[in-house]
mmCIF file of C-alpha atoms in Angstrom:
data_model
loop_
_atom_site.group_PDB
_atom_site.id
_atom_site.type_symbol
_atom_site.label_atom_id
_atom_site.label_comp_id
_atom_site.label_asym_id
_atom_site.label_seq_id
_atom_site.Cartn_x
_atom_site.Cartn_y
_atom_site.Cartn_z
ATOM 1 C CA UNK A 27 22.720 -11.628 12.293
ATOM 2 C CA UNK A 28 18.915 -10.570 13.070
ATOM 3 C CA UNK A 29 16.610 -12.588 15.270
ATOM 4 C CA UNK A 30 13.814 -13.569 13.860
ATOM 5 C CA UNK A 31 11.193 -11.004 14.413
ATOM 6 C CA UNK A 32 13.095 -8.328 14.973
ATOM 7 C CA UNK A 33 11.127 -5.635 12.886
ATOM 8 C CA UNK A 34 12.149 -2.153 12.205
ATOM 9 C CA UNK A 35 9.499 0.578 11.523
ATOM 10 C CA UNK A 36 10.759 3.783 9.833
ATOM 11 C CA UNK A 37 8.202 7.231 10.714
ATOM 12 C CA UNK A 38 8.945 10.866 10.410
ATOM 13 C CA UNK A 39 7.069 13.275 11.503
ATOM 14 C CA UNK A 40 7.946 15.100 7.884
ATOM 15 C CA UNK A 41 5.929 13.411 6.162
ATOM 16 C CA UNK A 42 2.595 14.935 7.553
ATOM 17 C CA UNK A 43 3.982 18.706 6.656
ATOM 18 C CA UNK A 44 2.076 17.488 3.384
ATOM 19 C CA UNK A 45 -1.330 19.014 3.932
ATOM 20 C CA UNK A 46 -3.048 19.973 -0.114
ATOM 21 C CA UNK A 47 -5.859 22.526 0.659
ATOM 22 C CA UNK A 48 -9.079 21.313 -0.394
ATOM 23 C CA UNK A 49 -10.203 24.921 -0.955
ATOM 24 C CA UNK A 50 -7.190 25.810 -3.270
ATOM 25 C CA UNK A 51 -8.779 26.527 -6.756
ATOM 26 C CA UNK A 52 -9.120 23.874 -9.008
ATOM 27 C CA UNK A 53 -7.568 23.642 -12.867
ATOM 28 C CA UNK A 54 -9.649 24.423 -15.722
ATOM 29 C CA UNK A 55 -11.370 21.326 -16.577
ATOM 30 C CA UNK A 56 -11.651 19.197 -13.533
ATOM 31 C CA UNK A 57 -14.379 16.652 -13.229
ATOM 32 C CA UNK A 58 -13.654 17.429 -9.053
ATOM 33 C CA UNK A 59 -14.614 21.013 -9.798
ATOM 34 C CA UNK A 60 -18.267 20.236 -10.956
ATOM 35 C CA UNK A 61 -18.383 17.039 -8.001
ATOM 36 C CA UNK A 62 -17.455 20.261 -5.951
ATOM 37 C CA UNK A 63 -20.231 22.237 -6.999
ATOM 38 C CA UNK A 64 -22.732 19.344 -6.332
ATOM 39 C CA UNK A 65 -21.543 18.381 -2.942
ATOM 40 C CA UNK A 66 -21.485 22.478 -2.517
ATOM 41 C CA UNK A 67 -25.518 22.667 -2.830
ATOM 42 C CA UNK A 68 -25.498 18.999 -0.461
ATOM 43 C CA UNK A 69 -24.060 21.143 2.225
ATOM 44 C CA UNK A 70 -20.989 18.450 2.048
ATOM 45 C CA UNK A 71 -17.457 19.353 2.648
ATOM 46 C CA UNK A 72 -15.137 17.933 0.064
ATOM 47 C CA UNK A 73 -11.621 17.069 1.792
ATOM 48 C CA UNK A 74 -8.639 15.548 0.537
ATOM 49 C CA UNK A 75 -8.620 12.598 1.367
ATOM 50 C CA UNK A 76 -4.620 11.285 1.828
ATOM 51 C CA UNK A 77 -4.404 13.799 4.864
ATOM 52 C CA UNK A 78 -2.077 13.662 7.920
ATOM 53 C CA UNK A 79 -4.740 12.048 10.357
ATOM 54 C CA UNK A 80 -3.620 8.408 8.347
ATOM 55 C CA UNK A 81 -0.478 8.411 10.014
ATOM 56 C CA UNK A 82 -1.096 9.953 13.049
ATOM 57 C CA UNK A 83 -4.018 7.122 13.225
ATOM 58 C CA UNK A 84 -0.946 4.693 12.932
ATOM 59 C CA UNK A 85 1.189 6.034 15.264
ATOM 60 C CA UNK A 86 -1.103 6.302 17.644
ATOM 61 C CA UNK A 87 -2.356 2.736 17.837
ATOM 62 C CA UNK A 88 0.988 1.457 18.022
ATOM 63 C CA UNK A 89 1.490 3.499 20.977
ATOM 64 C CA UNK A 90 -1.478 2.534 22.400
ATOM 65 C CA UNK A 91 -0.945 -1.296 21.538
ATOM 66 C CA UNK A 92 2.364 -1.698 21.144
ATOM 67 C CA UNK A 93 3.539 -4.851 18.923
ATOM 68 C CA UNK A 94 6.726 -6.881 20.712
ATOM 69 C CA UNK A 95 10.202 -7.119 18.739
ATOM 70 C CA UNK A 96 8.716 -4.084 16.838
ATOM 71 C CA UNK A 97 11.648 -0.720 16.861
ATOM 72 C CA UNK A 98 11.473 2.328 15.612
ATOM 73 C CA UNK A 99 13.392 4.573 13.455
ATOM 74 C CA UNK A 100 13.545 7.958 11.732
ATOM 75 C CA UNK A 101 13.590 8.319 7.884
ATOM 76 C CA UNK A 102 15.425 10.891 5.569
ATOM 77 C CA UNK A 103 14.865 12.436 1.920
ATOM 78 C CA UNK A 104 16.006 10.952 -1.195
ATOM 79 C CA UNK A 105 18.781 12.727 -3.073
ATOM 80 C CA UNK A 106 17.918 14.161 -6.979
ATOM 81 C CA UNK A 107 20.217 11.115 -7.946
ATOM 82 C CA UNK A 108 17.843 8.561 -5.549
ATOM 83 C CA UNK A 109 15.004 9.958 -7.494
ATOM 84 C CA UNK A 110 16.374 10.513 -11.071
ATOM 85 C CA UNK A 111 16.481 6.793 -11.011
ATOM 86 C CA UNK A 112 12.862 6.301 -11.924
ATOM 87 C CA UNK A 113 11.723 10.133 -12.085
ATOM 88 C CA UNK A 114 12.748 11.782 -15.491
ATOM 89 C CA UNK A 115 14.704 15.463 -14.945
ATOM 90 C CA UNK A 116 11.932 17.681 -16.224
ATOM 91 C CA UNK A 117 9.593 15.710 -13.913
ATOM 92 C CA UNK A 118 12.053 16.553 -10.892
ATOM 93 C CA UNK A 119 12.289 20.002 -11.708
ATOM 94 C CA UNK A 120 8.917 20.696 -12.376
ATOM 95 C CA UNK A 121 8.248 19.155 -8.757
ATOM 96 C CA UNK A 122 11.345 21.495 -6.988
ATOM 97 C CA UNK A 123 9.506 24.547 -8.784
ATOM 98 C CA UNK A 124 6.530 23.874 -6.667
ATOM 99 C CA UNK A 125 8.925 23.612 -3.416
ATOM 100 C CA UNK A 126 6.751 26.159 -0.756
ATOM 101 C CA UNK A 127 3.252 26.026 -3.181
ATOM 102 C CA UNK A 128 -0.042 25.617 -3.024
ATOM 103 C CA UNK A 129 -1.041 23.744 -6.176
ATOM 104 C CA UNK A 130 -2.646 21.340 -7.899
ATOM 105 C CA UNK A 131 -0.554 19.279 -10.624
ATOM 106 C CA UNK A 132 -3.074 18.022 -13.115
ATOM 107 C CA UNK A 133 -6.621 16.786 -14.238
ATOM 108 C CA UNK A 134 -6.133 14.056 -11.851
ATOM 109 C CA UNK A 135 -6.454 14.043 -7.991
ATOM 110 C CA UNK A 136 -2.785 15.002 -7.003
ATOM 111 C CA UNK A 137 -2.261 17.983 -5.241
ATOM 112 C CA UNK A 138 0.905 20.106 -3.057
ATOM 113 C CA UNK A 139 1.150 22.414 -0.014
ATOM 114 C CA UNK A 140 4.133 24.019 1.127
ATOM 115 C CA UNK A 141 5.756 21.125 3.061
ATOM 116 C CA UNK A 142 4.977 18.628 0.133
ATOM 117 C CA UNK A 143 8.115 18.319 -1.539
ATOM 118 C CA UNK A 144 9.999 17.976 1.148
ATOM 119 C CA UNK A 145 7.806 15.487 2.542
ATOM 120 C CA UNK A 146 7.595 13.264 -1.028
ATOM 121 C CA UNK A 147 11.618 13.486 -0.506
ATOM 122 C CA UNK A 148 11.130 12.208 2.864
ATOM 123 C CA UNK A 149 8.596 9.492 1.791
ATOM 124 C CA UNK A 150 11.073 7.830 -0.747
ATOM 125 C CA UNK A 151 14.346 8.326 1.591
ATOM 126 C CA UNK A 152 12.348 6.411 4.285
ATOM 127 C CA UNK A 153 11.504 3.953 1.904
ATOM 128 C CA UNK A 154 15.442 3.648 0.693
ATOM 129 C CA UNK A 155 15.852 3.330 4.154
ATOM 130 C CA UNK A 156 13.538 0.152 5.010
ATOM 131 C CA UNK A 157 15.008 -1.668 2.106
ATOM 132 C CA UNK A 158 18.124 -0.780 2.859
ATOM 133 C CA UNK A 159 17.875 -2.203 7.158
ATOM 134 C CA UNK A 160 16.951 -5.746 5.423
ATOM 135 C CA UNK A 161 19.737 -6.051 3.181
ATOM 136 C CA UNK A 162 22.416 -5.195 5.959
ATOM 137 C CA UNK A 163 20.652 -7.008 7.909
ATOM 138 C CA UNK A 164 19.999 -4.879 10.599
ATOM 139 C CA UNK A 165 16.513 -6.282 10.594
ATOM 140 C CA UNK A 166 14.378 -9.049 9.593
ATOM 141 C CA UNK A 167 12.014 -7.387 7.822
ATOM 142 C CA UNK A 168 11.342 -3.349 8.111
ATOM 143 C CA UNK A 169 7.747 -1.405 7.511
ATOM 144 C CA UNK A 170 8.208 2.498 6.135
ATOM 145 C CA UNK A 171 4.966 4.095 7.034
ATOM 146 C CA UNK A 172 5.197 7.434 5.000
ATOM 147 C CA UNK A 173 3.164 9.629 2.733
ATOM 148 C CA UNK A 174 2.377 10.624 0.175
ATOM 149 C CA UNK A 175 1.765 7.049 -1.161
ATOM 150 C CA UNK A 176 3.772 6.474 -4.248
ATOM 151 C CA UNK A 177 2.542 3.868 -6.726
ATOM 152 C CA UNK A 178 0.404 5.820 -8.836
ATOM 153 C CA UNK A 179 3.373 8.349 -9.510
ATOM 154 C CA UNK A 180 4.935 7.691 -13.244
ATOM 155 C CA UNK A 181 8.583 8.812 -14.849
ATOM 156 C CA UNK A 182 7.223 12.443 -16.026
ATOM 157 C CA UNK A 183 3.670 12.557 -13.901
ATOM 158 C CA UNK A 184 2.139 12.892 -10.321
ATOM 159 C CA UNK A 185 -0.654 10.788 -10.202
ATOM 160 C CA UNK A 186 -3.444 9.358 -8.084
ATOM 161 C CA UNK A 187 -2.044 11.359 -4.539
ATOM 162 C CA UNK A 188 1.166 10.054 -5.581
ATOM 163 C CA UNK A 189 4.420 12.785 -5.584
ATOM 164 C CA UNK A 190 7.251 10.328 -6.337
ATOM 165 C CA UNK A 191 7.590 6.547 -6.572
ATOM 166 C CA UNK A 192 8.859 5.349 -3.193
ATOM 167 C CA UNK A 193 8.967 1.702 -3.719
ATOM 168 C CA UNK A 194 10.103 1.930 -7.133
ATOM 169 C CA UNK A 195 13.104 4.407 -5.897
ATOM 170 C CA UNK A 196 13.827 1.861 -3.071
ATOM 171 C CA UNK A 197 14.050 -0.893 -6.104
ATOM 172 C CA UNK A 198 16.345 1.083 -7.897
ATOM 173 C CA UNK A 199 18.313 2.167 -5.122
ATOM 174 C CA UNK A 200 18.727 -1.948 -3.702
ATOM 175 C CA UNK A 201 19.613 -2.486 -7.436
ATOM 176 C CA UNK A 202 22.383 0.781 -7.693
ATOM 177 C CA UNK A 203 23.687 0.582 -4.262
ATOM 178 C CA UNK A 204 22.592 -2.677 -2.466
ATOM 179 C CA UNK A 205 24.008 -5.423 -4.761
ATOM 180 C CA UNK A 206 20.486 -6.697 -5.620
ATOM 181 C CA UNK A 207 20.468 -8.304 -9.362
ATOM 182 C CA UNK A 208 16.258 -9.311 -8.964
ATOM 183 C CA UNK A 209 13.550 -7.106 -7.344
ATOM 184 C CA UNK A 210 10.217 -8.428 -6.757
ATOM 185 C CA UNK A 211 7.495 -5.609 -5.476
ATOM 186 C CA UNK A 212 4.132 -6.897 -4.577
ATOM 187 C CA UNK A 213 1.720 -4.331 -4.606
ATOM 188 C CA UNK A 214 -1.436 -5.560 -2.742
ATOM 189 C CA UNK A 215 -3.718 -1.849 -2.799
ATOM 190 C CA UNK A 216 -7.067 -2.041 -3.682
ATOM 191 C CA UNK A 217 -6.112 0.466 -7.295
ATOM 192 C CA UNK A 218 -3.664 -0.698 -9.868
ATOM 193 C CA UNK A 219 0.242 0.612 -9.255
ATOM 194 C CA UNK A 220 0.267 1.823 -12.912
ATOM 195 C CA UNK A 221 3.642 4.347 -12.191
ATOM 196 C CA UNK A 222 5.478 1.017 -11.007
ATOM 197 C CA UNK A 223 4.631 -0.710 -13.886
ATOM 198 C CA UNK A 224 5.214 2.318 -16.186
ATOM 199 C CA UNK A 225 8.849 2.016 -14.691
ATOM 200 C CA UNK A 226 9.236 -1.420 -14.518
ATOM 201 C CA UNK A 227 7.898 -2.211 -17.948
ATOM 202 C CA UNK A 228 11.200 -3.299 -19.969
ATOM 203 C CA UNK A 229 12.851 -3.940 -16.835
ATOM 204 C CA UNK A 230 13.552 -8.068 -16.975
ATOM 205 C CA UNK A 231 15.057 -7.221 -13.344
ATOM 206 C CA UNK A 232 11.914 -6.097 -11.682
ATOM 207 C CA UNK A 233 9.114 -8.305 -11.439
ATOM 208 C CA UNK A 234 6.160 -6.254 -10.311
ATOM 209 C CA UNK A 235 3.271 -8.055 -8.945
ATOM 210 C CA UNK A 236 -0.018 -6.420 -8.534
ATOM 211 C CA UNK A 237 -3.359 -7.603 -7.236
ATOM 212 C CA UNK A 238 -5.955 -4.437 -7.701
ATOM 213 C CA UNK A 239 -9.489 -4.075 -8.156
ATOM 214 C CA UNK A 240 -10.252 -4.757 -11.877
ATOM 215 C CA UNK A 241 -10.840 -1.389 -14.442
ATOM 216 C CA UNK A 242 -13.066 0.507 -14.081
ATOM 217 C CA UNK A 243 -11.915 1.391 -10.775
ATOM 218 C CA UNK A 244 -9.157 3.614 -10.339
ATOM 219 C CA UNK A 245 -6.965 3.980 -12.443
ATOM 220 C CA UNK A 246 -8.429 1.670 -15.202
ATOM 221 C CA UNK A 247 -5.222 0.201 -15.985
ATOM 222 C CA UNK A 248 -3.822 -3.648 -15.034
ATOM 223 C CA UNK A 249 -5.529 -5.788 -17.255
ATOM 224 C CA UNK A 250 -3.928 -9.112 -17.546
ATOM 225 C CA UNK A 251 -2.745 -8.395 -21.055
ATOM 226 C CA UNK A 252 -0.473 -6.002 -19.755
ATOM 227 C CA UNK A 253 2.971 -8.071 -18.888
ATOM 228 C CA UNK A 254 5.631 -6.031 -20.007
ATOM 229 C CA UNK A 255 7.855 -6.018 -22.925
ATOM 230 C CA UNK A 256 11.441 -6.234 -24.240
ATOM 231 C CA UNK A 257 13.553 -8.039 -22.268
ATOM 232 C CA UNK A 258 11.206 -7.312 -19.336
ATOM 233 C CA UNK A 259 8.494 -9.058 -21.093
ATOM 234 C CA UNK A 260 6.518 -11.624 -18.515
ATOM 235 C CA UNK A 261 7.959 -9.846 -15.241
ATOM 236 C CA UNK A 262 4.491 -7.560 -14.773
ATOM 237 C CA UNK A 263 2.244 -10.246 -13.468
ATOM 238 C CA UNK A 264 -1.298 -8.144 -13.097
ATOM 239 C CA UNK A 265 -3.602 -10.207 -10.976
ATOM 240 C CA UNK A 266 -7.587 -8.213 -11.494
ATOM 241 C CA UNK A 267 -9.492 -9.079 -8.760
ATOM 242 C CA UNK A 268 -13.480 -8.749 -8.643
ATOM 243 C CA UNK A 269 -15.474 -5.922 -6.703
ATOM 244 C CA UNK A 270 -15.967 -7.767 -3.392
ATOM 245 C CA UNK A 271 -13.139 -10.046 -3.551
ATOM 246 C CA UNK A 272 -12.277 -11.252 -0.117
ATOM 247 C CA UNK A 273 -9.651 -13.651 1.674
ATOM 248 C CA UNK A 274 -10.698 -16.251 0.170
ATOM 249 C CA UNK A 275 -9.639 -14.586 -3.328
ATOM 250 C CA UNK A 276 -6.537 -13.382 -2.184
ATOM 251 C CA UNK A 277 -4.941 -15.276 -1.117
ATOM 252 C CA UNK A 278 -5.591 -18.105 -3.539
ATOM 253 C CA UNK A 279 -4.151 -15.906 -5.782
ATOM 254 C CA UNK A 280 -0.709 -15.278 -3.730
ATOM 255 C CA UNK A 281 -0.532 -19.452 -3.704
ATOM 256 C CA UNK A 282 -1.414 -20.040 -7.162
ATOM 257 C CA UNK A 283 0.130 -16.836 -8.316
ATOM 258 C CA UNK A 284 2.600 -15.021 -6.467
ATOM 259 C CA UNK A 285 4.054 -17.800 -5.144
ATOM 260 C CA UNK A 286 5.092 -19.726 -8.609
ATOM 261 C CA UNK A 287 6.290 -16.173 -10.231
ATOM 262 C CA UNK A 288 8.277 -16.277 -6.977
ATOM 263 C CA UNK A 289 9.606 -19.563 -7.605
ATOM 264 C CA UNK A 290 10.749 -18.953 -11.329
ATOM 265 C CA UNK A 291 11.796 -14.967 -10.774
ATOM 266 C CA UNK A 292 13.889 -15.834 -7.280
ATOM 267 C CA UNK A 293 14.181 -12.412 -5.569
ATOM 268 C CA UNK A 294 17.206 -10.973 -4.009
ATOM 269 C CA UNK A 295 14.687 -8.782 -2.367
ATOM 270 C CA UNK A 296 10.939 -8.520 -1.804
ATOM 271 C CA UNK A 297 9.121 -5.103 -1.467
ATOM 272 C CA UNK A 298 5.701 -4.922 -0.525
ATOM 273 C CA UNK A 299 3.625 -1.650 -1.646
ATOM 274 C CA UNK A 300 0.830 -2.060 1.554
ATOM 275 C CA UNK A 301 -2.432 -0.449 1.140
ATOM 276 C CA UNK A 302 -4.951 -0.739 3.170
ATOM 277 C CA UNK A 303 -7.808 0.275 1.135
ATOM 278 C CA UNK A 304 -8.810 -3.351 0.021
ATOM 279 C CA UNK A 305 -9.845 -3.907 3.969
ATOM 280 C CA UNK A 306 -14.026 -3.763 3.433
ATOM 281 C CA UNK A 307 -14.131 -0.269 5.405
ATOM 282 C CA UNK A 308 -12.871 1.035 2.232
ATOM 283 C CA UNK A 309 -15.649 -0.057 0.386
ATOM 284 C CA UNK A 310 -13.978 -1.220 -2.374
ATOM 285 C CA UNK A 311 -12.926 -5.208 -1.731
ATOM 286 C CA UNK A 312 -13.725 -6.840 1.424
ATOM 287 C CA UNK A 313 -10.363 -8.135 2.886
ATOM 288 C CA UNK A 314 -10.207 -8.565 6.485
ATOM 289 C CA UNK A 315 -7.760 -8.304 9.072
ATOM 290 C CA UNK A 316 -6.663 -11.686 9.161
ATOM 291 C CA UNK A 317 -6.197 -11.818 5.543
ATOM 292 C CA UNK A 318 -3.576 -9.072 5.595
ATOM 293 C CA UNK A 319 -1.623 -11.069 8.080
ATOM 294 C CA UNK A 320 -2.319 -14.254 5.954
ATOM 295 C CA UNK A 321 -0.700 -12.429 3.055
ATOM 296 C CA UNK A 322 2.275 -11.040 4.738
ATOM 297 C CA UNK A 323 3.274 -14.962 6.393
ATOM 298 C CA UNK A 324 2.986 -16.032 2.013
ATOM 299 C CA UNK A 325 5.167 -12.876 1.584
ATOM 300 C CA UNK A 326 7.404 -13.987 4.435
ATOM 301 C CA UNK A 327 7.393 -17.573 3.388
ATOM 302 C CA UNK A 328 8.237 -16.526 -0.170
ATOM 303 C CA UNK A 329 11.323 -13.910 1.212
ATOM 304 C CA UNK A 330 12.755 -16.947 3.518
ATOM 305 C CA UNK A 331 12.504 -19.570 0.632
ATOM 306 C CA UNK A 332 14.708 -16.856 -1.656
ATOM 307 C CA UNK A 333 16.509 -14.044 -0.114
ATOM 308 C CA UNK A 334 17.268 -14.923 3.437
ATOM 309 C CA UNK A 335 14.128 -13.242 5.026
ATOM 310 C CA UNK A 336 14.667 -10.047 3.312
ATOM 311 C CA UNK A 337 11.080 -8.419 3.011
ATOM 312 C CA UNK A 338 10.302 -4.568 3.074
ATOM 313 C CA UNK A 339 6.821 -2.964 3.316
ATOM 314 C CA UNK A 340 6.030 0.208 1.995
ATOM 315 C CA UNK A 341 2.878 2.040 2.973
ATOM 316 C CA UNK A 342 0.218 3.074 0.034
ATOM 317 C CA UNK A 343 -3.143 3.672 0.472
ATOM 318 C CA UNK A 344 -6.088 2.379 2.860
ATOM 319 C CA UNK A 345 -8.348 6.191 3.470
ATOM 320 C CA UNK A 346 -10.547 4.732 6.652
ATOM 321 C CA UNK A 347 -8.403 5.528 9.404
ATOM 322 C CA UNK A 348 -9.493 2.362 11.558
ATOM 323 C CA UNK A 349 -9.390 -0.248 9.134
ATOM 324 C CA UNK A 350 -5.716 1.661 7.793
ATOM 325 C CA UNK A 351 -4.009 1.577 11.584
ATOM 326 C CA UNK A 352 -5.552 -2.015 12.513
ATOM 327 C CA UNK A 353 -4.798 -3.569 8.735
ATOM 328 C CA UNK A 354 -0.541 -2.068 9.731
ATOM 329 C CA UNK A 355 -0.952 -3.608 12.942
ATOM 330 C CA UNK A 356 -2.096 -6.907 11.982
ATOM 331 C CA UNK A 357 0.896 -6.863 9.224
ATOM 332 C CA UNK A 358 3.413 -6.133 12.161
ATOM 333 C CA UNK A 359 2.292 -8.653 14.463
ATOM 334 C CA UNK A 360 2.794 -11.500 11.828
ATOM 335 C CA UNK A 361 6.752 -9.783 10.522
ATOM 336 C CA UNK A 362 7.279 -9.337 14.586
ATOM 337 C CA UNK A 363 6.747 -13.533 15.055
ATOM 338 C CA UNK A 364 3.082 -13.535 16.471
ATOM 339 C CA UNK A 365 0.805 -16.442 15.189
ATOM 340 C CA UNK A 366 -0.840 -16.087 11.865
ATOM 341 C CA UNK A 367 -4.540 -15.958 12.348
ATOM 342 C CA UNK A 368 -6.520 -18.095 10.191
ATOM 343 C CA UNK A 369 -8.941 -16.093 8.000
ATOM 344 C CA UNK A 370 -12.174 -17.395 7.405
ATOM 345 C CA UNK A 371 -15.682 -16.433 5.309
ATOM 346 C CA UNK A 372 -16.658 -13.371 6.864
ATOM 347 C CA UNK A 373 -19.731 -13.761 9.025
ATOM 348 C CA UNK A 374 -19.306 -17.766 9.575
ATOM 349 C CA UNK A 375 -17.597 -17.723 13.386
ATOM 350 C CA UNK A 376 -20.630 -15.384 14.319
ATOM 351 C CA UNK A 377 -23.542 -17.628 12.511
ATOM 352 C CA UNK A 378 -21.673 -20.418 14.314
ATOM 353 C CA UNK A 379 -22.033 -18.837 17.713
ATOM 354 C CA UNK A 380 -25.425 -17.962 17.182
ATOM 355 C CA UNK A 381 -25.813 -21.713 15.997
ATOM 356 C CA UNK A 382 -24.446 -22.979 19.861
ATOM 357 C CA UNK A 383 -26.422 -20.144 21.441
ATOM 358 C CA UNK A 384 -29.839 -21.113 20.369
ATOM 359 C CA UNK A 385 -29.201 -25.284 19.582
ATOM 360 C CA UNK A 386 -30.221 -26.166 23.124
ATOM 361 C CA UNK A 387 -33.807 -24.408 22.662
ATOM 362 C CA UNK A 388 -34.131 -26.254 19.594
ATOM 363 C CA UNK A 389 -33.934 -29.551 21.457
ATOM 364 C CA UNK A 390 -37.032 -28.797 23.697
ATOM 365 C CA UNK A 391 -40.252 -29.742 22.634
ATOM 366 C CA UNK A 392 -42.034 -27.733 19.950
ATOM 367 C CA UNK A 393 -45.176 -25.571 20.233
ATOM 368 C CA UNK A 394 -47.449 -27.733 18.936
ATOM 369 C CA UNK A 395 -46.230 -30.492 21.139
ATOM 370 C CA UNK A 396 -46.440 -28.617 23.985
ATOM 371 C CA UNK A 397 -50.511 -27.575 23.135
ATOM 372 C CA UNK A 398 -51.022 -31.161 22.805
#
C-alpha cells in the first residue's frame, strides 16, 4: 500500500545522448532547407529545438527546489517486443539501421545522432516503467521525464521529434503485461498526438483524449470529426482548442469533457502525455502554472474515482526551458499532496493590487477641488 503522495520520478541520463545536428544536411525537398537559407542571410542560427538542455532544465530545478514525497528512479530501454506492440517491423528495423547515425528521417522535423536509438529505447522503457510503479503499487502516481517526446511518432513513421511512441508502448505494455482491460491517455500538449491516435484508432480499449491547438498548427490533424472507428469508434475524444486558449478553457473542457468520457470509459489506468508547450512562454496557448496543477488534481480526481489512484505522466513537449521545468514542477507538487492553486484570468491579482495600491489617493480631494 502507497501513501498518498508518494510520487516516483523516473530520469536517465540516456536519454540526453540524443543530440540531432542542426548542421547535418538536409533531404531533398525540405521546406527547413529554404527557412535555413533565410535565417542564413538574418545572421540567425537555426537549432533543433528538442535538445538535451530540456531535461537538464528539469533536473536541475528539482534539485534546486526539491518537491517533498517526490523519489527518484532510473529508467531502462524497451525490448523489440515492448515496441513491436505499436511500431510495425519495417518501422523498427529501419530505426536499428540508423543505430550510431547522423540522419534525418523525412520531410518532417525528426531527426537522429548517434546515441538516438538507444535513447528512444530508453524513452519508452522509462515510460513502461512509470506505468508499471502505479499498477504494483509501488507509487501513487509516477512522472517519466524522458526524450525524445513520443506522440507524434506513428506505426511505420517518425514524426514531429518523435522516435517511438512512449505512452502508447506503456498502454500496450499495462494492457500485455499489467492486467489492464481499459487505457485512458490524456494528452494535454499544445500539437495534436496524431501517432497515438493513429494507434489507437480501432482500439475500443484505448480511449485517447487530446486537447491541442486547433489545425493549422502542427500537425493539422484532431478535428472533432475524427473519433475512431470499428469497434474503437467514439474512444478518440479530440478536444480543438483556440489560439490563446487559457485556464479558463481548459479546464472547462477536462469538467465538461474529460471528466464524463471518464465516467462512461472507467479506466483501469490513466496516462497523461505532459507537454509543456501550451504554458504562454511557448507562444502558442496561454496556460499558466496554476492551470497545469488544476489539470493534474481533475486527472487525479478522475484516477481515484476509477482505478485506485493509478495515474502516470509522460513527458512530451514544452521548448522554453523555464516555463517546461516550472510547468513539471507545478504538476509534481499537486501528485506529491501540496494544495492545488486556484488559477485565475491572467493579469486580474495584479490589476487588483494596483487597484488597493492607488484606492486611498483616489479618496483625497481632486485637483480642481483643491484650486478652489
Amino acid at each position: 500500500m502507497t501513501a498518498v503522495g508518494d510520487v516516483i520520478v523516473f530520469y536517465d541520463d540516456r536519454v540526453l545522448a540524443h543530440q540531432p545536428d542542426s548542421d547535418a544536411p538536409f533531404l531533398p525537398s525540405r521546406m527547413d532547407k529554404r527557412i535555413r537559407e533565410i535565417l542564413s542571410h538574418l545572421g540567425v542560427p537555426w537549432k533543433y529545438p528538442e535538445h538535451p538542455g530540456r531535461l537538464t532544465a528539469i533536473m536541475n530545478l528539482l534539485e534546486k527546489e526539491p518537491v517533498e514525497g517526490v523519489r527518484f528512479e532510473s529508467g531502462r530501454p524497451a525490448t523489440r517486443e515492448q515496441l513491436g506492440r505499436v511500431h510495425t517491423t519495417g518501422y523498427l528495423e529501419h530505426m536499428y539501421e540508423l543505430r550510431g547515425q547522423n540522419a534525418w528521417l523525412d520531410v518532417d522535423t525528426t531527426a537522429v545522432s548517434t546515441g538516438s536509438i538507444e535513447a528512444a529505447e530508453v524513452a519508452a522503457g522509462t515510460a513502461i516503467a512509470a506505468a508499471e510503479a502505479v499498477m504494483q503499487g509501488r507509487a501513487s502516481s509516477a512522472f517519466a521525464l524522458v526524450r525524445p517526446p513520443g506522440h507524434h511518432a506513428e506505426p511505420v513513421r517518425a514524426r514531429g521529434f518523435c522516435l517511438f511512441n512512449n505512452v502508447a508502448v506503456a498502454a500496450a505494455h499495462a494492457q500485455a503485461e499489467l492486467g489492464c482491460d481499459r487505457v485512458m491517455i490524456v494528452d494535454w500538449d499544445a500539437h495534436h498526438g496524431n501517432g497515438t491516435q493513429d494507434i489507437f484508432w480501432a482500439d475500443p480499449d484505448v480511449m485517447f483524449v487530446d486537447l491541442h491547438r486547433a489545425a493549422p498548427f502542427y500537425p493539422g490533424s484532431g478535428s472533432l470529426e475524427e473519433v475512431g472507428a470499428g469497434f474503437g469508434e467514439g474512444t478518440t475524444v479530440n478536444i480543438p482548442m483556440a489560439a490563446g486558449s487559457g485556464d479558463a478553457a481548459y479546464l472547462k473542457a477536462f469538467r465538461d469533457i474529460v471528466v464524463p468520457a471518464a465516467d462512461w470509459f472507467k479506466p483501469d489506468l490513466i496516462l497523461v502525455s505532459a507537454g509543456f508547450d501550451p504554458h504562454w512562454y511557448d507562444l502558442a496557448l496561454n496556460v499558466s502554472y496554476e492551470g497545469f496543477a488544476a489539470m493534474t488534481a481533475i486527472m487525479q480526481e478522475i484516477a481515484h474515482k476509477h482505478c485506485e489512484g493509478r495515474v502516470a505522466f509522460v513527458l512530451e513537449g514544452g521548448y522554453h526551458l523555464e516555463s517546461l521545468s516550472h510547468g513539471v514542477r507545478a504538476v509534481l507538487e499537486v501528485l506529491a499532496g501540496g494544495e492545488v492553486p486556484e488559477p485565475g484570468v491572467c493579469g486580474v491579482k495584479e490589476v487588483e493590487a494596483a487597484a488597493a495600491f492607488h484606492r486611498d489617493a483616489f479618496l483625497q480631494p481632486g485637483p480642481d477641488e483643491d484650486s478652489a
